[in-house]
Structures are given as C-alpha cells and as structure tokens.
mmCIF file with all atom_site columns, C-alpha atoms (C1' of nucleotides) in Angstrom:
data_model
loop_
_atom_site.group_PDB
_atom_site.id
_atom_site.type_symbol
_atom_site.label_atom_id
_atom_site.label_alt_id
_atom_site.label_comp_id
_atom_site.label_asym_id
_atom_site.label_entity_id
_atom_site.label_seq_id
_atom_site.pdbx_PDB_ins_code
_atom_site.Cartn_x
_atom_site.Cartn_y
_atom_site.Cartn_z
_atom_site.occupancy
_atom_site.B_iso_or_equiv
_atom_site.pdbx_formal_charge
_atom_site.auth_seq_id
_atom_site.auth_comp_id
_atom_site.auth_asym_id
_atom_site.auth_atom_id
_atom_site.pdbx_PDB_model_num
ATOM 1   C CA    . UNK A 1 1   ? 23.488  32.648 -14.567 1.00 48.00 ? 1217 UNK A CA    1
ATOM 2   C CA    . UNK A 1 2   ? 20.499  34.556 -15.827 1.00 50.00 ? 1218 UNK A CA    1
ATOM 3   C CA    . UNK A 1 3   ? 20.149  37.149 -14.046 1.00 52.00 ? 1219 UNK A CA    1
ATOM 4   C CA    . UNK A 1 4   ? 18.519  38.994 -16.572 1.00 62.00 ? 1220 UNK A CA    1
ATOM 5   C CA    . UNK A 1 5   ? 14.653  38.959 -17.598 1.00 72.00 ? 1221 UNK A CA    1
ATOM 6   C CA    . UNK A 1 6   ? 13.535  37.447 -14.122 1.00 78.00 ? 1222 UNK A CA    1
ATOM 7   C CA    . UNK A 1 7   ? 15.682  39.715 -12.372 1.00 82.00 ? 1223 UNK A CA    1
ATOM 8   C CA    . UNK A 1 8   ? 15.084  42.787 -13.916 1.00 84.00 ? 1224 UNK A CA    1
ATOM 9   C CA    . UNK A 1 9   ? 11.208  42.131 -13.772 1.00 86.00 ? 1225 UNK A CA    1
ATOM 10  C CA    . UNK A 1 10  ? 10.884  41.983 -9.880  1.00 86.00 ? 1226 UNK A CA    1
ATOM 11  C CA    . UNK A 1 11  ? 13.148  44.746 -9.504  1.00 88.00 ? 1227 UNK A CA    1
ATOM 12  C CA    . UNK A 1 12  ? 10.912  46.736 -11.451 1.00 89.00 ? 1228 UNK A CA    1
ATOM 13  C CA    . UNK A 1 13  ? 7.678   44.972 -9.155  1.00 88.00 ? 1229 UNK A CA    1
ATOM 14  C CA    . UNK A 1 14  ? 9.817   45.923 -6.814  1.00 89.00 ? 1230 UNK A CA    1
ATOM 15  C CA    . UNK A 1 15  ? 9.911   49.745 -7.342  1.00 90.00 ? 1231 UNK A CA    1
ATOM 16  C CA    . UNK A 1 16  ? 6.478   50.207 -8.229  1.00 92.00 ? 1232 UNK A CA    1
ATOM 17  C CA    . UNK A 1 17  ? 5.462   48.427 -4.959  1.00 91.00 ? 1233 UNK A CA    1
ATOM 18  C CA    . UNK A 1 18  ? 7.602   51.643 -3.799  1.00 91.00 ? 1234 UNK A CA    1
ATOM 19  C CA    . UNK A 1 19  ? 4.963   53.983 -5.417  1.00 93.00 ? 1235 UNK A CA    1
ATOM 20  C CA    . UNK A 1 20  ? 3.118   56.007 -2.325  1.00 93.00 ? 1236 UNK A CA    1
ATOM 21  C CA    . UNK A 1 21  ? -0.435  55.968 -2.508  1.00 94.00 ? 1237 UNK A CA    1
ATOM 22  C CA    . UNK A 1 22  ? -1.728  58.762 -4.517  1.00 94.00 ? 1238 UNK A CA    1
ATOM 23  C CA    . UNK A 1 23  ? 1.699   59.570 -6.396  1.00 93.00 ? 1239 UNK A CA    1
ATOM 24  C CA    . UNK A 1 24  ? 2.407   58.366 -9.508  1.00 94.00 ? 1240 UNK A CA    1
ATOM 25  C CA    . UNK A 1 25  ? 5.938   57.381 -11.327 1.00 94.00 ? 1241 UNK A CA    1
ATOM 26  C CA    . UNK A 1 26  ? 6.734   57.118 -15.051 1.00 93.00 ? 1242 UNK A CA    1
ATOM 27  C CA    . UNK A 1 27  ? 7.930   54.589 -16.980 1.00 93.00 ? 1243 UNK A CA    1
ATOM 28  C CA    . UNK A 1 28  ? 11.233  56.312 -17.354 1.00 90.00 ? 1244 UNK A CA    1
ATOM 29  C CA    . UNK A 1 29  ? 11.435  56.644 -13.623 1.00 91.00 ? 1245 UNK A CA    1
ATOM 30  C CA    . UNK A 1 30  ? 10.700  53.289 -12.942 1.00 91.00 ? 1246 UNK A CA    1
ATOM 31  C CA    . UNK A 1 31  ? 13.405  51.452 -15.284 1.00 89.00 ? 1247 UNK A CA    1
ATOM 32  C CA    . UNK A 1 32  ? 15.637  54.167 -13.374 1.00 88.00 ? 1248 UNK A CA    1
ATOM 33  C CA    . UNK A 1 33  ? 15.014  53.116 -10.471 1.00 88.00 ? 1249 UNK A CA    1
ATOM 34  C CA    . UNK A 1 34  ? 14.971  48.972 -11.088 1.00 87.00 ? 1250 UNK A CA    1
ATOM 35  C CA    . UNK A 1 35  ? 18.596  49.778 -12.455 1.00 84.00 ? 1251 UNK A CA    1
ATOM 36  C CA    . UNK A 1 36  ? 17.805  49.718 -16.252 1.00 86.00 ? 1252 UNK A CA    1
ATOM 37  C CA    . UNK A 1 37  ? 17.887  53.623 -17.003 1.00 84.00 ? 1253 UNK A CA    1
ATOM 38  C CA    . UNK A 1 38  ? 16.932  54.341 -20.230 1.00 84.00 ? 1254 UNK A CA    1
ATOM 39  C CA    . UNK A 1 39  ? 14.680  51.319 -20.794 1.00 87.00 ? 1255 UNK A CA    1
ATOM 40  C CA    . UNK A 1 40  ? 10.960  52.161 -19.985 1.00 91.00 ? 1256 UNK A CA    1
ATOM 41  C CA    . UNK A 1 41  ? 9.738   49.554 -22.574 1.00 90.00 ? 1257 UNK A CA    1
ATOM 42  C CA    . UNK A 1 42  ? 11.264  47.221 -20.600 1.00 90.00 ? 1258 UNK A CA    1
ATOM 43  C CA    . UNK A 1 43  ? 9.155   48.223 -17.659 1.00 91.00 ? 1259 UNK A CA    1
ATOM 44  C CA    . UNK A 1 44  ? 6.048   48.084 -19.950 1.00 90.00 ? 1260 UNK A CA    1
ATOM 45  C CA    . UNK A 1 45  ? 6.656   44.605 -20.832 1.00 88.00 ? 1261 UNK A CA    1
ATOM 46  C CA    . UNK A 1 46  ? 7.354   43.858 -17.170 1.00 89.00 ? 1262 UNK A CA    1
ATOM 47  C CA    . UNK A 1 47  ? 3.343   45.191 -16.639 1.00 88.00 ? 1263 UNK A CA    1
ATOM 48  C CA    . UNK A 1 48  ? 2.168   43.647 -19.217 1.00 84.00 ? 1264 UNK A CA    1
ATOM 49  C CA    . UNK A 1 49  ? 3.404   40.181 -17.699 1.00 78.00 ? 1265 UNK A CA    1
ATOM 50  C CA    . UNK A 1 50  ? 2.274   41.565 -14.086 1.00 68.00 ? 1266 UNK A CA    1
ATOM 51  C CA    . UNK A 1 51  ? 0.867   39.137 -12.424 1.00 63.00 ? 1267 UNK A CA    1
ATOM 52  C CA    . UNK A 1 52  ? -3.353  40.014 -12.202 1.00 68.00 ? 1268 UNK A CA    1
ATOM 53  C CA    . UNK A 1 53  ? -4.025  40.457 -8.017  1.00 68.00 ? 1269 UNK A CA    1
ATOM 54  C CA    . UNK A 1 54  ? -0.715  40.739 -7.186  1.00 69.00 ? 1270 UNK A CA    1
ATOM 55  C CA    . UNK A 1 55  ? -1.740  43.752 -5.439  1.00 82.00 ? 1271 UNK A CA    1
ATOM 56  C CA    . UNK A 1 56  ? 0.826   45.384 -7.969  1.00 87.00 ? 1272 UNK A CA    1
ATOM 57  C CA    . UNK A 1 57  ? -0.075  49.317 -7.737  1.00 91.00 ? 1273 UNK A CA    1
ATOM 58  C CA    . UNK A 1 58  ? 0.325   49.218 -11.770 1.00 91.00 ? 1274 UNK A CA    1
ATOM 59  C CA    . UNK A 1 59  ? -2.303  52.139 -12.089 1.00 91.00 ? 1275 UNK A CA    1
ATOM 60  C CA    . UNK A 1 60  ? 0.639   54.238 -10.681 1.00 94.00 ? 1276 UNK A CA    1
ATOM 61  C CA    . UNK A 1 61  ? 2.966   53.882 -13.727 1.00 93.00 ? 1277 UNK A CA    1
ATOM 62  C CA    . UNK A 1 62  ? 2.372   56.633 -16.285 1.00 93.00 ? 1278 UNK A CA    1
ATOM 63  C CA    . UNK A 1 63  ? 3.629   57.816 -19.276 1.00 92.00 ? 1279 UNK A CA    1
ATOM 64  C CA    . UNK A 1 64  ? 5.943   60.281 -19.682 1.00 90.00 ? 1280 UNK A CA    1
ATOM 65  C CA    . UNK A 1 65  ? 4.367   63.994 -19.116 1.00 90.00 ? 1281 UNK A CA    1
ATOM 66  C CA    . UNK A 1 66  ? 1.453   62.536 -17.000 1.00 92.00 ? 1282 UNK A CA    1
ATOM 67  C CA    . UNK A 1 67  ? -0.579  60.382 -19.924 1.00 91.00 ? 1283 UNK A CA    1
ATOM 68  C CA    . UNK A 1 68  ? -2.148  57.173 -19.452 1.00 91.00 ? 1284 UNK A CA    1
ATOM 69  C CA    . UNK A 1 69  ? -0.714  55.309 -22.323 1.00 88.00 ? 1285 UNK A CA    1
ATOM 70  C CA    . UNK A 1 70  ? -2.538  52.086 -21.389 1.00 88.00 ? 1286 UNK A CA    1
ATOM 71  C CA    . UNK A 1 71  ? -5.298  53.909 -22.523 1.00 87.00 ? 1287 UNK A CA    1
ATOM 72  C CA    . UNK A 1 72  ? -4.313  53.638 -25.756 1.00 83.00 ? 1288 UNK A CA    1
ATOM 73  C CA    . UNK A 1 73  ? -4.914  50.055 -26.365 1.00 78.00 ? 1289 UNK A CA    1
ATOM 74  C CA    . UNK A 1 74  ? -7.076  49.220 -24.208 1.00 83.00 ? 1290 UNK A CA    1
ATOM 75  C CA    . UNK A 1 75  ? -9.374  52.012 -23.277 1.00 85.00 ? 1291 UNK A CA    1
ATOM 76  C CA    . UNK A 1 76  ? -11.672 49.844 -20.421 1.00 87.00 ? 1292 UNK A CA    1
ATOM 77  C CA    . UNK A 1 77  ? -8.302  49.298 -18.505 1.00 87.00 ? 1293 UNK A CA    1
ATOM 78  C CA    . UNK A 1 78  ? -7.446  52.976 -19.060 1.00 88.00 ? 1294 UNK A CA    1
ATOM 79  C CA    . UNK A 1 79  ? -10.736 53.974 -17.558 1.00 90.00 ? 1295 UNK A CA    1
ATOM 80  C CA    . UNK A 1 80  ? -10.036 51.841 -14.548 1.00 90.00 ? 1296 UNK A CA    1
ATOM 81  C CA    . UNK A 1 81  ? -6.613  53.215 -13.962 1.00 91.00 ? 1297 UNK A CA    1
ATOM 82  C CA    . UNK A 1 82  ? -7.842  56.596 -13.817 1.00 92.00 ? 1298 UNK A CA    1
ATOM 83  C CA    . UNK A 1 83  ? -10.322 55.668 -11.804 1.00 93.00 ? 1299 UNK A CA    1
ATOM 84  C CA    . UNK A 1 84  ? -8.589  53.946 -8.771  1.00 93.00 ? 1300 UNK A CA    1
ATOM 85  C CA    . UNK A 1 85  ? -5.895  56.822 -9.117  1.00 93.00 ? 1301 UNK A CA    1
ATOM 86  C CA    . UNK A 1 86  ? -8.525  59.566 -8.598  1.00 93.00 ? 1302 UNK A CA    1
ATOM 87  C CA    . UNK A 1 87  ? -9.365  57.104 -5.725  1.00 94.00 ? 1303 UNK A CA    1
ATOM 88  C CA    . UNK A 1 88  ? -6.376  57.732 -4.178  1.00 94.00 ? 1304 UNK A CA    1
ATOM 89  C CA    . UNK A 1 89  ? -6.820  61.170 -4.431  1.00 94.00 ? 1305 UNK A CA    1
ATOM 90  C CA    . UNK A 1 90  ? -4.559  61.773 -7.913  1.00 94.00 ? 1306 UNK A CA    1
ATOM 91  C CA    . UNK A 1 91  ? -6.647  64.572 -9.787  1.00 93.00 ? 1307 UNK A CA    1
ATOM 92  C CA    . UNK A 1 92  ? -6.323  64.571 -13.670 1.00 92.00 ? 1308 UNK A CA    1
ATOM 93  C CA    . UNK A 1 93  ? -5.235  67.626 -15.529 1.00 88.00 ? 1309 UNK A CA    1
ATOM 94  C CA    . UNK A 1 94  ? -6.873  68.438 -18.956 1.00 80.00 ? 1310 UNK A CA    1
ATOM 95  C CA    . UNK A 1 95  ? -6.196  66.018 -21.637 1.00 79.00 ? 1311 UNK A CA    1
ATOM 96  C CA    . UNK A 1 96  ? -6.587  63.475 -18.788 1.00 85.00 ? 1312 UNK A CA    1
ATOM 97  C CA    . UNK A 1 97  ? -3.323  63.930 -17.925 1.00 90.00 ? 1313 UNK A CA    1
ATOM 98  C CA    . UNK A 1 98  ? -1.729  63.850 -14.300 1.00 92.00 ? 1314 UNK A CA    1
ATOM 99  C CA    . UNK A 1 99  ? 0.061   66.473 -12.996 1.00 91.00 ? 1315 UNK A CA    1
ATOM 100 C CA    . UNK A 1 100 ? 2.834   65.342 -12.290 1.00 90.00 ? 1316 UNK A CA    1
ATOM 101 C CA    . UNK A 1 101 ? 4.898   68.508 -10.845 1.00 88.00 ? 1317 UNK A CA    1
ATOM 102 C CA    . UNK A 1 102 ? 1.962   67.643 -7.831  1.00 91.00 ? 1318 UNK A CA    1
ATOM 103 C CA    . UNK A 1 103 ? 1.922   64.197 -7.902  1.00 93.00 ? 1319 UNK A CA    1
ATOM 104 C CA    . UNK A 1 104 ? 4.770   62.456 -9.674  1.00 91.00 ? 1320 UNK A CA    1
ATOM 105 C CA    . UNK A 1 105 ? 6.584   60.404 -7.160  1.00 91.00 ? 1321 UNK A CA    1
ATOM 106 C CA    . UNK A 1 106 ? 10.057  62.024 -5.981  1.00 84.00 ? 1322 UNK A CA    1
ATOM 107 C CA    . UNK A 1 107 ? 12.207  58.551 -5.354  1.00 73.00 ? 1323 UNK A CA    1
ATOM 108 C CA    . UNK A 1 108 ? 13.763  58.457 -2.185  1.00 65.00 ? 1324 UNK A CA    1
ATOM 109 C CA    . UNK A 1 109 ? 16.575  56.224 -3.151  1.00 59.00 ? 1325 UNK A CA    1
ATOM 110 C CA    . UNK A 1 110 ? 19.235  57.302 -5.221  1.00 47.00 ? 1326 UNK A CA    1
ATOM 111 C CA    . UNK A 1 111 ? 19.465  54.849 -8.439  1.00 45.00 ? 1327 UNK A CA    1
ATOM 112 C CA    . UNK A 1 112 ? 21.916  51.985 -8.528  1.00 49.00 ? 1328 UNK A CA    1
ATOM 113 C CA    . UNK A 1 113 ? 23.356  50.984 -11.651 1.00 47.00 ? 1329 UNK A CA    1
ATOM 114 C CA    . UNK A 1 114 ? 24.494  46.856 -11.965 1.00 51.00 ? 1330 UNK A CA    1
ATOM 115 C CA    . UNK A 1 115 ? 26.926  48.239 -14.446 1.00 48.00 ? 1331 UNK A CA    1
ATOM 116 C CA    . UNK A 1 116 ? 26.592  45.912 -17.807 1.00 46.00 ? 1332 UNK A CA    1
ATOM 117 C CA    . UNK A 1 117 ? 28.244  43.054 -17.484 1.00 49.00 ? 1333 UNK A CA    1
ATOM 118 C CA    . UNK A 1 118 ? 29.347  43.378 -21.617 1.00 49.00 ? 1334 UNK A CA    1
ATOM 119 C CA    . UNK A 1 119 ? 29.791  46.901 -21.716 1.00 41.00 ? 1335 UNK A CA    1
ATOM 120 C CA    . UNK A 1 120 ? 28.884  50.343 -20.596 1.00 41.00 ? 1336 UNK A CA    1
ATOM 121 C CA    . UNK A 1 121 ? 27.735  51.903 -23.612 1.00 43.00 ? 1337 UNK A CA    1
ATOM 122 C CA    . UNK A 1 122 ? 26.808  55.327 -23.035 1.00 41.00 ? 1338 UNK A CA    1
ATOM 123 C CA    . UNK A 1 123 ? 25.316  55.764 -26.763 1.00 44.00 ? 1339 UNK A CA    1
ATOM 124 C CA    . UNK A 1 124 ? 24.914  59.201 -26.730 1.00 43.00 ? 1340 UNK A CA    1
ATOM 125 C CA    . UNK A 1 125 ? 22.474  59.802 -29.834 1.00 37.00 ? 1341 UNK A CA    1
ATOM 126 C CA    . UNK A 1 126 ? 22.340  63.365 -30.867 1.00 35.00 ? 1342 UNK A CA    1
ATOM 127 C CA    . UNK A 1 127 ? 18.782  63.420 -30.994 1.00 39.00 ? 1343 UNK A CA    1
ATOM 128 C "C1'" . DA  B 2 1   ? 19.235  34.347 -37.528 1.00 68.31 ? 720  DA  B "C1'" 1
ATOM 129 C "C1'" . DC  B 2 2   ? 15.524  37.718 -38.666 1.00 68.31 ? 721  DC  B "C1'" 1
ATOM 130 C "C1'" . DT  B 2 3   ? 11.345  40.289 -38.021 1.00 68.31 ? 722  DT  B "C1'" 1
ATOM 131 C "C1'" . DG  B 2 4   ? 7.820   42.513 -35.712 1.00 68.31 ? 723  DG  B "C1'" 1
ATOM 132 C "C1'" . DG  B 2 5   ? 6.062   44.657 -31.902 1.00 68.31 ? 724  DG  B "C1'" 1
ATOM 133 C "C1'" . DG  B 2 6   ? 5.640   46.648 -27.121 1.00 68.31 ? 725  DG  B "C1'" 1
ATOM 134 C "C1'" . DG  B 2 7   ? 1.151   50.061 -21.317 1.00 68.31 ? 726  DG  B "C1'" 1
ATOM 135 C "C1'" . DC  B 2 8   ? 8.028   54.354 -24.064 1.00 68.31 ? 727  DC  B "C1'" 1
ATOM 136 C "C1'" . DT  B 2 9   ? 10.557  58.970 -25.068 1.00 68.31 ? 728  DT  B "C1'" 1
ATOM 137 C "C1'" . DA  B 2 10  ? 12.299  62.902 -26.900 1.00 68.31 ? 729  DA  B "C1'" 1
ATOM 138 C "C1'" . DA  B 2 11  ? 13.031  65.585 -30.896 1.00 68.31 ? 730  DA  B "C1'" 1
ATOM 139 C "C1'" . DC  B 2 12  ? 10.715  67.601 -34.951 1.00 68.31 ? 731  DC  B "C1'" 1
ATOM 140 C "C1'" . DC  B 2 13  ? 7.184   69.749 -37.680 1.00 68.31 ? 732  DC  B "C1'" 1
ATOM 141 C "C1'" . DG  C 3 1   ? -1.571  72.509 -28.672 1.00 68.31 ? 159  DG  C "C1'" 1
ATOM 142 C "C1'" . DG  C 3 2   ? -1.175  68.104 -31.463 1.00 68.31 ? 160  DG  C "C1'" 1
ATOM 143 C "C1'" . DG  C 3 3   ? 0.671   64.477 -35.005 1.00 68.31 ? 161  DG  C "C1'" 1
ATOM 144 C "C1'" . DT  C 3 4   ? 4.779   62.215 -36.918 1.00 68.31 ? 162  DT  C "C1'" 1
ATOM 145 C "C1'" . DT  C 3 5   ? 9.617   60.245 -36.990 1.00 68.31 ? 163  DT  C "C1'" 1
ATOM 146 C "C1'" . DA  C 3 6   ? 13.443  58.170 -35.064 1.00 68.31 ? 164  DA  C "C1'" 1
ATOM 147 C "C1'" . DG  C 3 7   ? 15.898  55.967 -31.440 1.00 68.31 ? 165  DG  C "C1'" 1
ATOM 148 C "C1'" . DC  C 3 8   ? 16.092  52.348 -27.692 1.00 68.31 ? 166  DC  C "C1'" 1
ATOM 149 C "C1'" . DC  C 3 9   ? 16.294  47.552 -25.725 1.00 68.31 ? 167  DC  C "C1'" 1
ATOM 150 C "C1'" . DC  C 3 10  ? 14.337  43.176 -25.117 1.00 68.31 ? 168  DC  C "C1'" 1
ATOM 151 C "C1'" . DC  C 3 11  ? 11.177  39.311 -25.946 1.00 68.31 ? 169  DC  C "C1'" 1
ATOM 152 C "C1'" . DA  C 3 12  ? 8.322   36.096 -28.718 1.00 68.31 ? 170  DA  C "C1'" 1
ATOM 153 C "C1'" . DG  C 3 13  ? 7.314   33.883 -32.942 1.00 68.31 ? 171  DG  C "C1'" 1
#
DNA sequence: ACTGGGGCTAACC
DNA sequence: GGGTTAGCCCCAG
C-alpha cells in the first residue's frame, strides 16, 4: 500500500493547518510533527505542491532561525509572506527575520513516530 | 539505474 | 555577523 508520498503530504497540510494565527513553525518542526523528523525538505516539497487557495497557512512555515527562505527564489512570494504574517501581527526582527523565541509555534501535541517500516536508522552523523 | 535538485539544517570558517 | 560545506531524504526526469 503506499502510504508514503500522499500520506506524508497531508499530514504535513495537516500540521501546518495546526499553525495559530500569528505564530509561525519551521520546517524542522513541521516534518516533526507530520511524523518525518529530520526531513524538512520533505515538507518543502510538500509546499511547493500545496495546493494554491487551499487556505493552506503556508506563510507560517519558516526556515530554521526565523528566515524566509522562500524568499530566496522567489522574492515577490517572499514579500507576500511577510506581508500577510505581519498581518497577523508576526513582527520581523532585523535581517527580516522572525523572532521566533516570541512567535515560533510551541506544538501542543507530542510527536508520533510511524516507526519505518524497513528500518529505524538512527544515523547519527558526527557532524 | 543514475543524476540533479529542492521554500532545509547544522557545523565550519 | 555572514558565506561555504556537508549531510539528509525523496521526487522527477
């Protein structure tokens, strides 16, 4: 059964739609929470193939430490997520960074992990 | 099967 | 404070 791409994707629609209005979450914090720790790309992709009007609260996923990444390739769509989050009250830092020890989102729910169904590799990469 | 790339991250310099 | 390098995992061509 393929549980997999599909899956993963509206749990990670999912937790975003759990983003409270004028709090943000990062990408990291998102994969957490959709049960795919350690895979924020994942979530990216996820965005990317966000359905437009799905009244998805995308603007509310940030990069780690607070930065827009969107901005980064596409600066229009950067301008208009900083825009609806100041909107919603978020106030940008310099850099145009958000705070995120005020507003980063504290997730109620504790994270649930679908242990792999292959194996649970706990790669541990001495970075 | 391989390669490149992605709205990322953390460690390094 | 910023720029670069190296991992990570998955998807599309």
């Amino acid at each position: 059964m393929k549980d997999s791409a599909e899956r993963v994707r509206a749990r990670i629609w999912s937790a975003i739609r759990k983003i409270p209005r004028g709090r943000v979450a990062t990408y990291g914090q998102i994969a957490a929470l959709a049960g795919i720790p350690g895979q924020p790309r994942r979530v990216s992709q996820a965005l990317r193939s966000a359905p437009g009007g799905s009244g998805l609260p995308w603007q509310r996923v940030v990069s780690a430490g607070g930065v827009l990444g969107l901005a980064r390739y596409d600066p229009i769509a950067g301008f208009e997520q900083r825009m609806r989050l100041e909107q919603e009250g978020v106030r940008f830092g310099r850099g145009g960074r958000v705070p995120l020890a005020e507003f980063g989102w504290k997730a109620p729910n504790p994270i649930r992990r679908p242990a792999s169904k292959k194996s649970s590799r706990s790669k541990k990469s001495s970075r």
